[in-house]
Coordinates of C-alpha atoms in Angstrom, one line a residue:
X372 CA 37.9 -1.0 -23.3
X373 CA 37.7 -1.5 -27.0
X374 CA 36.2 -5.0 -26.4
X375 CA 33.1 -3.7 -24.7
X376 CA 29.7 -3.5 -26.4
X377 CA 29.2 0.0 -27.7
X378 CA 25.8 0.5 -26.0
X379 CA 25.5 -0.9 -22.5
X380 CA 21.8 -0.9 -22.9
X381 CA 22.3 -3.7 -25.3
X382 CA 24.0 -5.9 -22.6
X383 CA 22.2 -9.2 -22.2
X384 CA 21.3 -9.1 -18.6
X385 CA 20.1 -12.7 -18.5
X386 CA 23.6 -14.2 -18.9
X387 CA 25.8 -14.9 -15.9
X388 CA 28.8 -16.1 -17.8
X389 CA 31.9 -14.0 -18.3
X390 CA 32.7 -15.4 -21.7
X391 CA 30.9 -17.4 -24.3
X392 CA 31.5 -21.2 -24.2
X393 CA 34.2 -22.2 -26.5
X394 CA 35.1 -25.7 -27.6
X395 CA 38.7 -26.8 -26.8
X396 CA 40.8 -27.5 -29.9
X397 CA 41.5 -31.2 -29.9
X398 CA 45.1 -32.5 -29.9
X399 CA 46.8 -29.1 -30.0
X400 CA 48.5 -28.0 -26.8
X401 CA 49.6 -24.6 -28.2
X402 CA 46.0 -23.9 -29.2
X403 CA 44.8 -25.0 -25.8
X404 CA 47.3 -22.7 -24.1
X405 CA 46.3 -19.7 -26.2
X406 CA 42.6 -20.4 -25.4
X407 CA 43.4 -20.6 -21.7
X408 CA 45.3 -17.3 -21.9
X409 CA 42.3 -15.7 -23.7
X410 CA 39.9 -16.9 -21.1
X411 CA 42.1 -15.5 -18.4
X412 CA 42.2 -12.2 -20.1
X413 CA 38.5 -12.2 -20.7
X414 CA 37.2 -13.5 -17.4
X415 CA 39.9 -13.4 -14.7
X416 CA 41.6 -10.0 -15.4
X417 CA 38.6 -7.8 -14.6
X418 CA 38.3 -9.7 -11.2
X419 CA 42.0 -9.2 -10.5
X420 CA 41.6 -5.5 -11.3
X421 CA 38.6 -5.3 -9.0
X422 CA 40.4 -7.0 -6.2
X423 CA 43.4 -4.7 -6.6
X424 CA 41.1 -1.7 -6.4
X425 CA 39.3 -2.9 -3.3
X426 CA 42.6 -3.7 -1.6
X427 CA 43.9 -0.2 -2.5
X428 CA 40.8 1.4 -1.0
X429 CA 41.2 -0.6 2.3
X430 CA 44.9 0.3 2.4
X431 CA 44.2 4.0 2.0
X432 CA 41.6 4.0 4.7
X433 CA 43.9 2.2 7.2
X434 CA 46.7 4.6 6.3
X435 CA 44.7 7.6 7.7
X436 CA 44.1 6.1 11.1
X437 CA 47.3 7.4 12.7
X438 CA 46.5 11.0 11.9
X439 CA 43.2 11.5 13.7
X440 CA 41.7 11.2 17.1
X441 CA 38.1 9.9 17.3
X442 CA 35.4 11.8 15.5
X443 CA 32.2 13.1 17.3
X444 CA 30.1 10.0 16.9
X445 CA 32.6 7.2 17.4
X446 CA 32.6 6.9 21.2
X447 CA 28.8 6.5 21.4
X448 CA 28.7 4.0 18.5
X449 CA 31.4 1.9 20.1
X450 CA 29.8 2.1 23.5
X451 CA 26.4 1.0 22.2
X452 CA 27.9 -2.0 20.4
X453 CA 29.9 -2.9 23.5
X454 CA 26.8 -2.7 25.7
X455 CA 24.9 -5.1 23.5
X456 CA 27.8 -7.6 23.3
X457 CA 28.8 -7.4 27.0
X458 CA 25.5 -6.7 28.8
X459 CA 22.9 -7.9 26.3
X460 CA 21.0 -4.6 26.5
X461 CA 20.8 -1.6 24.1
X462 CA 20.0 1.8 25.6
X463 CA 22.5 4.2 24.1
X464 CA 21.2 6.5 21.4
X465 CA 18.6 3.9 20.2
X466 CA 17.7 5.8 17.0
X467 CA 20.5 3.8 15.4
X468 CA 20.1 -0.1 15.1
X469 CA 23.1 -2.1 16.4
X470 CA 24.6 -4.1 13.5
X471 CA 27.4 -1.7 12.5
X472 CA 28.0 -0.7 16.1
X473 CA 28.5 -4.4 17.1
X474 CA 31.0 -4.7 14.2
X475 CA 32.8 -1.7 15.7
X476 CA 32.8 -3.2 19.2
X477 CA 33.8 -6.8 18.4
X478 CA 37.5 -5.9 18.1
X479 CA 37.7 -3.9 21.3
X480 CA 35.8 -6.6 23.1
X481 CA 38.2 -9.3 21.9
X482 CA 41.1 -7.0 23.1
X483 CA 39.6 -7.1 26.6
X484 CA 37.5 -4.0 26.7
X485 CA 34.2 -4.2 28.7
X486 CA 31.2 -2.0 29.3
X487 CA 31.6 0.4 32.2
X488 CA 27.9 0.6 32.7
X489 CA 27.4 4.4 32.5
X490 CA 23.7 5.3 32.4
X491 CA 22.0 6.2 29.2
X492 CA 20.4 7.5 27.1
X493 CA 23.6 9.0 25.8
X494 CA 26.5 6.7 25.4
X495 CA 29.1 9.5 25.0
X496 CA 30.6 9.1 28.5
X497 CA 30.6 5.3 28.2
X498 CA 32.5 5.7 25.0
X499 CA 35.0 8.1 26.5
X500 CA 35.5 5.6 29.4
X501 CA 36.2 2.8 26.9
X502 CA 38.7 4.8 25.0
X503 CA 40.5 6.7 27.8
X504 CA 40.1 4.8 31.0
X505 CA 41.3 1.5 29.6
X506 CA 44.7 2.9 28.7
X507 CA 44.3 1.5 25.2
X508 CA 43.0 4.5 23.3
X509 CA 44.9 3.9 20.0
X510 CA 44.4 0.1 19.9
X511 CA 40.7 0.2 20.7
X512 CA 40.0 3.0 18.2
X513 CA 42.0 1.2 15.5
X514 CA 40.2 -2.1 16.1
X515 CA 36.8 -0.3 16.0
X516 CA 37.7 1.3 12.7
X517 CA 38.9 -2.0 11.2
X518 CA 35.4 -3.3 11.8
X519 CA 34.2 -1.0 9.1
X520 CA 36.4 -2.4 6.3
X521 CA 34.2 -5.4 5.6
X522 CA 31.4 -3.0 4.9
X523 CA 33.6 -1.1 2.5
X524 CA 34.4 -4.4 0.7
X525 CA 30.7 -5.1 0.5
X526 CA 30.0 -1.7 -1.0
X527 CA 32.7 -2.0 -3.6
X528 CA 31.9 -5.6 -4.5
X529 CA 28.1 -4.9 -4.8
X530 CA 28.9 -1.9 -7.1
X531 CA 31.2 -4.1 -9.2
X532 CA 28.6 -6.9 -9.6
X533 CA 25.9 -4.3 -10.5
X534 CA 28.2 -2.7 -13.1
X535 CA 29.3 -5.9 -14.6
X536 CA 25.9 -7.4 -15.1
X537 CA 24.1 -4.3 -16.5
X538 CA 27.0 -2.5 -18.2
X539 CA 30.1 -4.6 -18.7
X540 CA 33.4 -5.6 -17.0
X541 CA 35.2 -2.4 -18.0
X542 CA 32.4 -0.3 -16.7
X543 CA 32.3 -2.2 -13.5
X544 CA 36.0 -1.6 -12.8
X545 CA 35.7 2.1 -13.7
X546 CA 32.7 2.4 -11.3
X547 CA 35.0 1.0 -8.6
X548 CA 37.7 3.5 -9.7
X549 CA 35.3 6.4 -9.4
X550 CA 34.0 5.3 -6.0
X551 CA 37.4 4.8 -4.4
X552 CA 38.7 8.1 -5.8
X553 CA 35.9 10.0 -4.0
X554 CA 37.7 11.2 -0.9
X555 CA 34.6 11.5 1.3
X556 CA 33.8 7.8 0.8
X557 CA 37.2 6.8 1.9
X558 CA 37.2 9.4 4.8
X559 CA 34.1 8.0 6.3
X560 CA 35.0 4.4 5.7
X561 CA 38.1 5.1 7.8
X562 CA 36.1 6.0 10.9
X563 CA 33.8 4.0 13.1
X564 CA 30.4 5.3 12.0
X565 CA 27.2 3.9 10.5
X566 CA 27.1 5.7 7.2
X567 CA 29.3 3.5 5.0
X568 CA 27.8 0.2 6.4
X569 CA 24.3 1.5 5.5
X570 CA 25.5 2.6 2.1
X571 CA 27.2 -0.8 1.5
X572 CA 24.2 -2.9 2.4
X573 CA 21.7 -0.7 0.6
X574 CA 23.8 -1.0 -2.6
X575 CA 23.8 -4.8 -2.2
X576 CA 20.0 -4.7 -1.7
X577 CA 19.6 -2.6 -4.8
X578 CA 21.6 -5.1 -6.9
X579 CA 19.6 -8.0 -5.5
X580 CA 16.4 -6.2 -6.1
X581 CA 17.2 -5.7 -9.7
X582 CA 18.0 -9.4 -10.0
X583 CA 14.6 -10.2 -8.4
X584 CA 12.8 -7.9 -10.9
X585 CA 14.5 -9.7 -13.8
X586 CA 13.1 -13.0 -12.5
X587 CA 11.1 -13.1 -9.3
X588 CA 12.0 -16.1 -7.3
X589 CA 12.2 -17.2 -3.7
X590 CA 16.0 -17.4 -4.0
X591 CA 16.3 -13.7 -4.9
X592 CA 13.6 -12.9 -2.3
X593 CA 15.7 -14.4 0.4
X594 CA 18.7 -12.5 -0.8
X595 CA 16.8 -9.2 -1.0
X596 CA 15.2 -9.8 2.4
X597 CA 18.4 -10.6 4.2
X598 CA 20.4 -7.7 2.6
X599 CA 17.6 -5.2 3.2
X600 CA 17.2 -6.4 6.8
X601 CA 20.9 -6.0 7.5
X602 CA 20.9 -2.6 5.8
X603 CA 18.1 -1.5 8.1
X604 CA 20.0 -3.0 11.0
X605 CA 22.8 -0.6 10.4
X606 CA 20.8 2.6 9.9
X607 CA 17.1 3.2 9.7
X608 CA 17.4 5.5 6.6
X609 CA 17.8 2.2 4.7
X610 CA 14.0 1.8 5.0
X611 CA 13.1 4.8 2.8
X612 CA 16.2 4.3 0.6
X613 CA 15.3 0.7 -0.3
X614 CA 11.6 1.3 -0.3
X615 CA 11.7 4.2 -2.7
X616 CA 14.1 2.4 -5.0
X617 CA 11.8 -0.6 -5.0
X618 CA 8.7 1.4 -5.7
X619 CA 10.4 3.4 -8.5
X620 CA 11.9 0.4 -10.2
X621 CA 8.8 -1.7 -9.9
X622 CA 6.7 1.0 -11.5
X623 CA 9.3 1.3 -14.3
X624 CA 9.3 -2.5 -14.7
X625 CA 5.5 -2.6 -15.1
X626 CA 5.6 0.3 -17.6
X627 CA 8.3 -1.5 -19.6
X628 CA 6.3 -4.7 -19.5
X629 CA 3.2 -2.9 -20.7
X630 CA 5.1 -1.7 -23.7
X631 CA 6.2 -5.3 -24.6
X632 CA 3.4 -7.3 -26.4
X633 CA 4.9 -10.6 -25.2
X634 CA 4.2 -9.8 -21.5
X635 CA 1.7 -6.9 -21.6
X636 CA -1.3 -9.1 -20.8
X637 CA 0.3 -11.1 -18.1
X638 CA -1.0 -10.7 -14.6
X639 CA 1.3 -10.5 -11.6
X640 CA 2.0 -14.1 -10.8
X641 CA 1.2 -15.7 -7.4
X642 CA 4.8 -16.6 -7.1
X643 CA 6.0 -13.0 -7.6
X644 CA 3.5 -11.7 -5.1
X645 CA 4.3 -14.3 -2.5
X646 CA 8.0 -13.9 -2.9
X647 CA 7.6 -10.1 -2.4
X648 CA 5.7 -10.8 0.9
X649 CA 8.4 -13.3 1.8
X650 CA 11.1 -10.6 1.2
X651 CA 9.5 -8.2 3.7
X652 CA 9.1 -10.9 6.3
X653 CA 12.7 -12.0 5.9
X654 CA 13.8 -8.4 6.1
X655 CA 11.8 -7.9 9.4
X656 CA 13.4 -11.0 10.9
X657 CA 16.9 -10.0 9.7
X658 CA 16.8 -6.6 11.3
X659 CA 15.2 -8.0 14.5
X660 CA 18.0 -10.5 14.9
X661 CA 20.5 -7.6 14.7
X662 CA 19.3 -6.7 18.2
X663 CA 19.9 -10.3 19.4
X664 CA 18.4 -13.7 19.1
X665 CA 16.1 -13.6 22.1
X666 CA 12.5 -14.6 21.6
X667 CA 9.6 -13.7 23.9
X668 CA 5.9 -13.3 24.1
X669 CA 5.4 -9.6 23.6
X670 CA 2.0 -9.8 25.4
X671 CA 1.3 -12.0 28.4
X672 CA -0.6 -11.8 31.7
X673 CA 2.2 -9.8 33.4
X674 CA 2.4 -7.5 30.4
X675 CA -1.1 -7.2 29.0
X676 CA -0.3 -3.9 27.2
X677 CA 2.5 -3.6 24.7
X678 CA 3.4 0.0 24.1
X679 CA 5.3 -0.8 20.9
X680 CA 2.2 -2.3 19.2
X681 CA 0.1 0.5 20.5
X682 CA 2.5 3.0 19.0
X683 CA 2.2 1.3 15.6
X684 CA -1.5 0.6 15.5
X685 CA -3.2 2.8 18.1
X686 CA -5.0 1.4 21.1
X687 CA -7.8 -0.4 19.2
X688 CA -8.8 -1.6 15.7
X689 CA -8.6 -4.8 13.7
X690 CA -4.8 -4.7 13.1
X691 CA -4.3 -3.9 16.8
X692 CA -6.3 -7.0 17.7
X693 CA -4.5 -9.3 15.3
X694 CA -1.1 -8.2 16.4
X695 CA -2.0 -8.6 20.1
X696 CA -3.3 -12.1 19.4
X697 CA -0.1 -13.0 17.6
X698 CA 2.1 -11.4 20.3
X699 CA 0.2 -13.4 23.0
X700 CA 0.4 -16.8 21.4
X701 CA 3.6 -16.7 19.3
X702 CA 7.1 -16.0 20.7
X703 CA 8.6 -13.3 18.6
X704 CA 12.1 -11.8 18.3
X705 CA 12.6 -9.3 21.1
X706 CA 14.3 -7.1 18.5
X707 CA 11.0 -6.4 16.8
X708 CA 10.0 -4.3 19.9
X709 CA 13.3 -2.6 20.0
X710 CA 13.1 -1.8 16.3
X711 CA 9.8 0.1 16.9
X712 CA 11.4 2.3 19.6
X713 CA 14.4 3.0 17.3
X714 CA 12.0 4.1 14.6
X715 CA 10.1 6.3 17.0
X716 CA 13.4 7.9 18.3
X717 CA 14.5 8.7 14.7
X718 CA 11.1 10.1 13.7
X719 CA 11.1 12.3 16.9
X720 CA 14.6 13.5 16.0
X721 CA 13.6 14.4 12.5
X722 CA 10.4 16.1 13.5
X723 CA 12.3 18.2 16.1
X724 CA 15.1 18.8 13.7
X725 CA 18.8 19.2 14.4
X726 CA 20.9 22.3 14.7
X727 CA 22.6 22.5 11.3
X728 CA 25.1 24.8 9.6
X729 CA 24.8 25.7 6.0
X730 CA 26.1 28.7 4.0
X731 CA 26.8 30.7 7.1
X732 CA 23.4 30.1 8.7
X733 CA 22.1 27.9 11.5
X734 CA 18.7 26.2 11.6
X735 CA 16.9 23.3 13.2
X736 CA 14.8 22.3 10.2
X737 CA 17.5 22.2 7.5
X738 CA 17.3 23.4 3.9
X739 CA 15.9 21.8 0.8
X740 CA 19.1 22.4 -1.2
X741 CA 21.5 21.2 1.4
X742 CA 22.3 17.8 -0.2
X743 CA 22.4 19.3 -3.7
X744 CA 25.0 21.8 -2.7
X745 CA 26.9 19.3 -0.6
X746 CA 27.2 16.9 -3.6
X747 CA 28.3 19.9 -5.8
X748 CA 31.2 21.0 -3.5
X749 CA 32.4 17.7 -2.1
X750 CA 32.4 15.5 -5.2
X751 CA 35.5 15.5 -7.4
X752 CA 34.9 17.6 -10.5
X753 CA 35.5 14.8 -13.0
X754 CA 33.1 12.5 -11.3
X755 CA 30.5 15.3 -11.1
X756 CA 30.8 16.0 -14.8
X757 CA 30.8 12.4 -15.9
X758 CA 27.8 11.6 -13.6
X759 CA 25.7 14.4 -15.1
X760 CA 26.7 13.4 -18.6
X761 CA 26.2 9.7 -17.9
X762 CA 22.7 10.3 -16.5
X763 CA 21.8 12.2 -19.7
X764 CA 23.3 9.7 -22.0
X765 CA 21.6 6.7 -20.3
X766 CA 18.2 8.5 -20.4
X767 CA 18.7 9.4 -24.1
X768 CA 19.8 5.9 -25.0
X769 CA 16.7 4.3 -23.5
X770 CA 14.4 6.9 -25.0
X771 CA 15.9 6.1 -28.4
X772 CA 15.1 2.5 -27.9
X773 CA 11.6 3.3 -27.0
X774 CA 11.2 5.6 -30.0
X775 CA 12.4 2.9 -32.4
X776 CA 10.4 0.2 -30.8
X777 CA 13.5 -1.9 -29.9
X778 CA 13.2 -1.7 -26.1
X779 CA 12.9 -5.2 -24.5
X780 CA 11.2 -5.7 -21.1
X781 CA 14.5 -5.5 -19.1
X782 CA 16.3 -2.8 -21.2
X783 CA 15.3 -0.2 -18.7
X784 CA 17.6 -1.7 -16.0
X785 CA 20.8 0.2 -17.0
X786 CA 18.6 3.3 -16.3
X787 CA 18.1 2.1 -12.7
X788 CA 20.9 4.3 -11.2
X789 CA 19.4 7.4 -12.8
X790 CA 15.9 6.7 -11.6
X791 CA 17.1 5.8 -8.0
X792 CA 19.3 8.9 -7.8
X793 CA 16.5 11.3 -8.8
X794 CA 13.9 9.9 -6.5
X795 CA 16.2 9.4 -3.5
X796 CA 17.7 12.9 -3.8
X797 CA 14.2 14.4 -4.0
X798 CA 13.1 12.4 -0.9
X799 CA 16.1 13.4 1.1
X800 CA 15.9 17.1 0.1
X801 CA 12.1 17.3 0.8
X802 CA 11.9 15.2 4.0
X803 CA 15.1 15.3 6.0
X804 CA 15.4 17.9 8.8
X805 CA 18.7 16.5 9.9
X806 CA 21.2 18.2 7.6
X807 CA 24.5 17.4 9.2
X808 CA 26.6 16.0 6.4
X809 CA 26.9 14.6 2.9
X810 CA 27.3 11.2 4.6
X811 CA 23.6 10.9 5.0
X812 CA 23.2 10.5 1.2
X813 CA 26.3 8.4 0.4
X814 CA 23.9 5.9 -1.0
X815 CA 23.8 8.1 -4.1
X816 CA 27.5 7.7 -4.9
X817 CA 27.4 4.1 -6.3
X818 CA 24.7 5.3 -8.6
X819 CA 26.8 8.2 -9.7
X820 CA 29.9 6.0 -10.2
X821 CA 27.9 3.5 -12.4
X822 CA 26.7 6.3 -14.7
X823 CA 30.1 8.0 -14.8
X824 CA 31.7 4.7 -15.8
X825 CA 29.2 4.0 -18.5
X826 CA 29.8 7.3 -20.1
X827 CA 33.6 7.0 -19.8
X828 CA 33.5 3.7 -21.8
X829 CA 31.1 5.2 -24.3
X830 CA 33.4 8.2 -24.9
X831 CA 36.4 5.9 -25.2
X832 CA 34.7 3.9 -27.9
X833 CA 33.2 6.9 -29.7
X834 CA 36.4 8.8 -30.0
X835 CA 38.9 6.3 -31.3
X836 CA 41.8 8.6 -32.1
X837 CA 45.0 8.3 -30.0
X838 CA 44.8 12.0 -29.1
X839 CA 41.3 11.6 -27.6
X840 CA 42.5 8.5 -25.6
X841 CA 45.5 10.4 -24.3
X842 CA 43.3 13.3 -23.2
X843 CA 41.0 10.8 -21.4
X844 CA 43.9 9.1 -19.7
X845 CA 45.4 12.4 -18.5
X846 CA 42.0 13.4 -17.1
X847 CA 41.7 10.1 -15.2
X848 CA 45.3 10.5 -13.9
X849 CA 44.5 14.0 -12.7
X850 CA 41.4 12.7 -11.0
X851 CA 43.4 10.0 -9.4
X852 CA 45.9 12.5 -8.0
X853 CA 43.2 13.7 -5.6
X854 CA 44.0 10.6 -3.5
X855 CA 47.5 12.0 -2.9
X856 CA 46.8 15.7 -2.7
X857 CA 44.0 15.3 -0.2
X858 CA 45.6 12.6 1.9
X859 CA 44.9 12.0 4.8
X860 CA 42.1 14.5 4.9
X861 CA 39.6 12.5 2.8
X862 CA 36.8 13.2 5.2
X863 CA 37.3 17.0 4.9
X864 CA 37.8 17.0 1.1
X865 CA 36.1 19.8 -0.9
X866 CA 36.5 20.3 -4.7
X867 CA 37.7 23.7 -6.1
X868 CA 34.1 25.0 -6.4
X869 CA 34.1 25.4 -2.6
X870 CA 36.9 28.0 -2.8
X871 CA 39.5 28.7 -0.1
X872 CA 37.0 28.8 2.7
X873 CA 34.7 25.7 2.5
X874 CA 33.7 26.4 6.1
X875 CA 31.5 29.1 4.7
X876 CA 29.4 26.4 3.1
X877 CA 29.5 23.2 5.2
X878 CA 31.2 22.2 8.5
X879 CA 29.6 19.5 10.6
X880 CA 31.0 16.0 9.7
X881 CA 32.0 17.4 6.2
X882 CA 34.9 19.5 7.5
X883 CA 35.1 19.5 11.3
X884 CA 34.0 16.3 13.1
X885 CA 36.5 16.8 16.0
X886 CA 39.2 14.8 14.3
X887 CA 42.2 17.1 14.5
X888 CA 43.0 17.2 18.2
X889 CA 46.0 14.9 17.8
X890 CA 47.5 17.1 15.1
X891 CA 46.9 20.2 17.4
X892 CA 48.8 18.5 20.2
X893 CA 51.7 17.6 18.0
X894 CA 51.9 21.1 16.5
X895 CA 51.8 22.8 19.8
X896 CA 54.5 20.5 21.1
X897 CA 56.7 21.3 18.0
X898 CA 56.1 25.0 18.8
X899 CA 56.9 24.6 22.5
X900 CA 53.7 26.3 23.5
X901 CA 53.1 25.8 27.2
X902 CA 49.6 27.0 27.6
X903 CA 46.7 27.9 25.3
X904 CA 43.0 28.5 25.2
X905 CA 40.8 26.0 23.4
X906 CA 37.4 26.6 21.7
X907 CA 36.0 23.2 21.0
X908 CA 32.8 21.2 20.6
X909 CA 33.0 17.4 20.5
X910 CA 33.2 14.2 22.5
X911 CA 36.8 14.2 23.4
X912 CA 37.9 14.2 27.0
X913 CA 40.1 17.3 26.9
X914 CA 41.8 16.5 30.2
X915 CA 43.0 13.2 28.8
X916 CA 44.2 14.5 25.5
X917 CA 47.6 15.6 26.9
X918 CA 47.3 19.1 25.4
X919 CA 49.9 21.5 26.9
X920 CA 48.5 23.8 29.5
X921 CA 45.0 23.8 27.9
X922 CA 42.1 25.8 29.3
X923 CA 38.6 26.3 27.8
X924 CA 37.9 29.8 26.5
X925 CA 34.5 31.0 27.9
X926 CA 31.9 32.1 25.4
X927 CA 31.6 35.9 24.8
X928 CA 35.0 36.4 26.5
X929 CA 37.8 37.8 24.3
X930 CA 41.1 36.3 25.4
X931 CA 44.8 36.9 24.7
X932 CA 47.5 34.4 24.0
X933 CA 47.5 31.3 22.0
X934 CA 43.9 30.3 21.0
X935 CA 42.9 27.2 19.1
X936 CA 39.3 27.3 17.7
X937 CA 37.6 24.4 16.0
X938 CA 35.5 25.6 13.0
X939 CA 32.4 23.9 14.2
X940 CA 32.5 25.4 17.7
X941 CA 33.3 28.9 16.3
X942 CA 30.3 28.7 13.9
X943 CA 27.7 27.2 16.3
X944 CA 28.3 28.2 19.9
X945 CA 25.9 30.9 20.9
X946 CA 24.4 30.8 17.4
X947 CA 27.8 31.6 16.0
X948 CA 28.1 34.8 18.0
X949 CA 30.0 33.5 21.1
X950 CA 33.4 33.6 19.5
X951 CA 32.7 36.2 16.7
X952 CA 35.4 38.4 18.3
X953 CA 37.9 36.1 16.7
X954 CA 36.9 37.5 13.3
X955 CA 39.0 40.5 14.1
X956 CA 42.2 38.5 13.9
X957 CA 44.0 36.5 11.2
X958 CA 44.8 32.9 12.2
X959 CA 48.5 32.0 12.3
X960 CA 47.7 28.7 10.6
X961 CA 45.1 26.0 10.2
X962 CA 45.8 22.7 12.1
X963 CA 44.7 19.9 9.8
X964 CA 41.5 21.1 8.1
X965 CA 39.3 21.9 11.1
X966 CA 41.2 24.0 13.8
X967 CA 42.4 27.6 13.4
X968 CA 45.3 28.6 15.6
X969 CA 45.5 32.3 16.7
X970 CA 48.1 34.3 18.6
X971 CA 46.5 37.3 20.1
X972 CA 48.3 40.1 22.0
X973 CA 45.5 42.4 22.9
X974 CA 41.8 42.9 22.5
X975 CA 40.8 45.6 20.0
X976 CA 38.8 48.5 21.3
X977 CA 37.1 49.1 17.9
X978 CA 35.4 46.5 15.7
X979 CA 37.4 45.0 12.9
X980 CA 40.7 46.4 14.1
X981 CA 43.6 44.0 13.7
X982 CA 46.6 43.2 15.9
X983 CA 48.4 39.9 15.7
X984 CA 51.5 40.9 17.8
X985 CA 51.6 37.9 20.1
X986 CA 52.5 37.8 23.8
X987 CA 54.5 34.7 22.9
X988 CA 56.9 34.2 20.0
X989 CA 54.9 33.4 16.9
X990 CA 56.1 31.0 14.2
X991 CA 56.9 32.3 10.8
X992 CA 53.7 32.7 8.8
X993 CA 54.1 30.9 5.5

């Protein structure tokens, strides 16, 4: 770390080389060997470290597979991808584009699974059929989850490239370190869901966008267009994420150029403007091809009206006429039409809202501070502190350059993570009515990791004493220990700020996503429980889970005996009142992180009375 430039804002972003060109000492084998070793240390070592970190992250994800049944969304995602591969149609939960879902379904398809053809629009039953009726539950779920690892690799690689170019090699590897020691990132990378794929391709798009702003060219336009289109093809939230980052950074770039006399009077070049248009067209084609490679006339004599075009433009007007003319005379990707309906479905969902749980309350429209609190309680404390400090330091460093008049046109680029974080978090907090998990803003974490890494190197260089370095190493080791102490429950990780009962703050997909039924089955088998009541909300086929003597506990019906209650069901069924009677009892234990196990002998006659004398032998409470 001592070898890094003291101020990452002084990094020369226009250089792609890892080391300066050095001439080979003539006629001296020993000198040539020492030069080769130096080059390896300078250029190859950071890459080896990055590869080791990436492989570690993938290994940790795979290691969690055996502990968990499928989560709530996995059956429908797998079913939608399988339907597109097998049938060439896409009707299940169309608010999500298909790219990540196809990646989930490729493995199961190659293993012999095929679509059962259940009717839509929900694909949950189709997903259950694929997992349970094939007799290959574990194999198919594992293959679907393995399909997410390439996206995790893209996420980590893009973060490393971004960090190396605008900060340095040490900062790039530290950014990877902070990212893979964030348990929620690993937890969601270990399930078949669309959030990590979207985060990965958005991060890649961000990096390519910065490269395009450095030097607008058709090559970088193509890269930005393809990456952005694929990001949108995983999840539609990529549209505002990439769009807001692009607008924010472009405005900052213009302001920075205006302060630079060498470029202040230049007008936007025709090449820059045309490459920006090319980027958007390539992105549109890329996301359209995610739905398939079929071309068709969207308007013809048998289909004189195209509802998708009418939805975008209205039933008349100049744009409506132009699009109709193009759609009638030019065969277009059929995916363009499907994309419109995906956008409509998502907008309808957001406008209606989604029943969400936050701080003990339920609401359809969400809360402005949901994501702020979620980041605060689910981010490891060291990363949280270093992120806030890193943002402040990067902003101060750039402000100092402006004050002294030493800021070059591209010196704002190390500030890009700060700018994107603020604008994206503001957008999500102000606009989103679907507050069902931190996973919806995972795109913020690479930005946080980059800032935290930059500050870590700055502190290492600023405090050169051995004592200071030992303290920093101890802090990093303590931070790393989270990977062991929270394993395998990365998805349900909360930092100490959440206290002993994080379910009072967040539940859905942050704590209870239906993942712990396997652990419940194994624990009940160990305890030789022959029958029990289950309180559950999710997408599992309870009759196929081989749970011993299971029956569903009816809402508003106090019941005796062994009772297993998932935190999400307990908090949401009947607006959280259907199973409130369980609050009179102390759970015997918690299964995994999301299911409370009770042993109830009798129903109290008075509120808040307590009796945990069980009808069956209870295990020792530890």
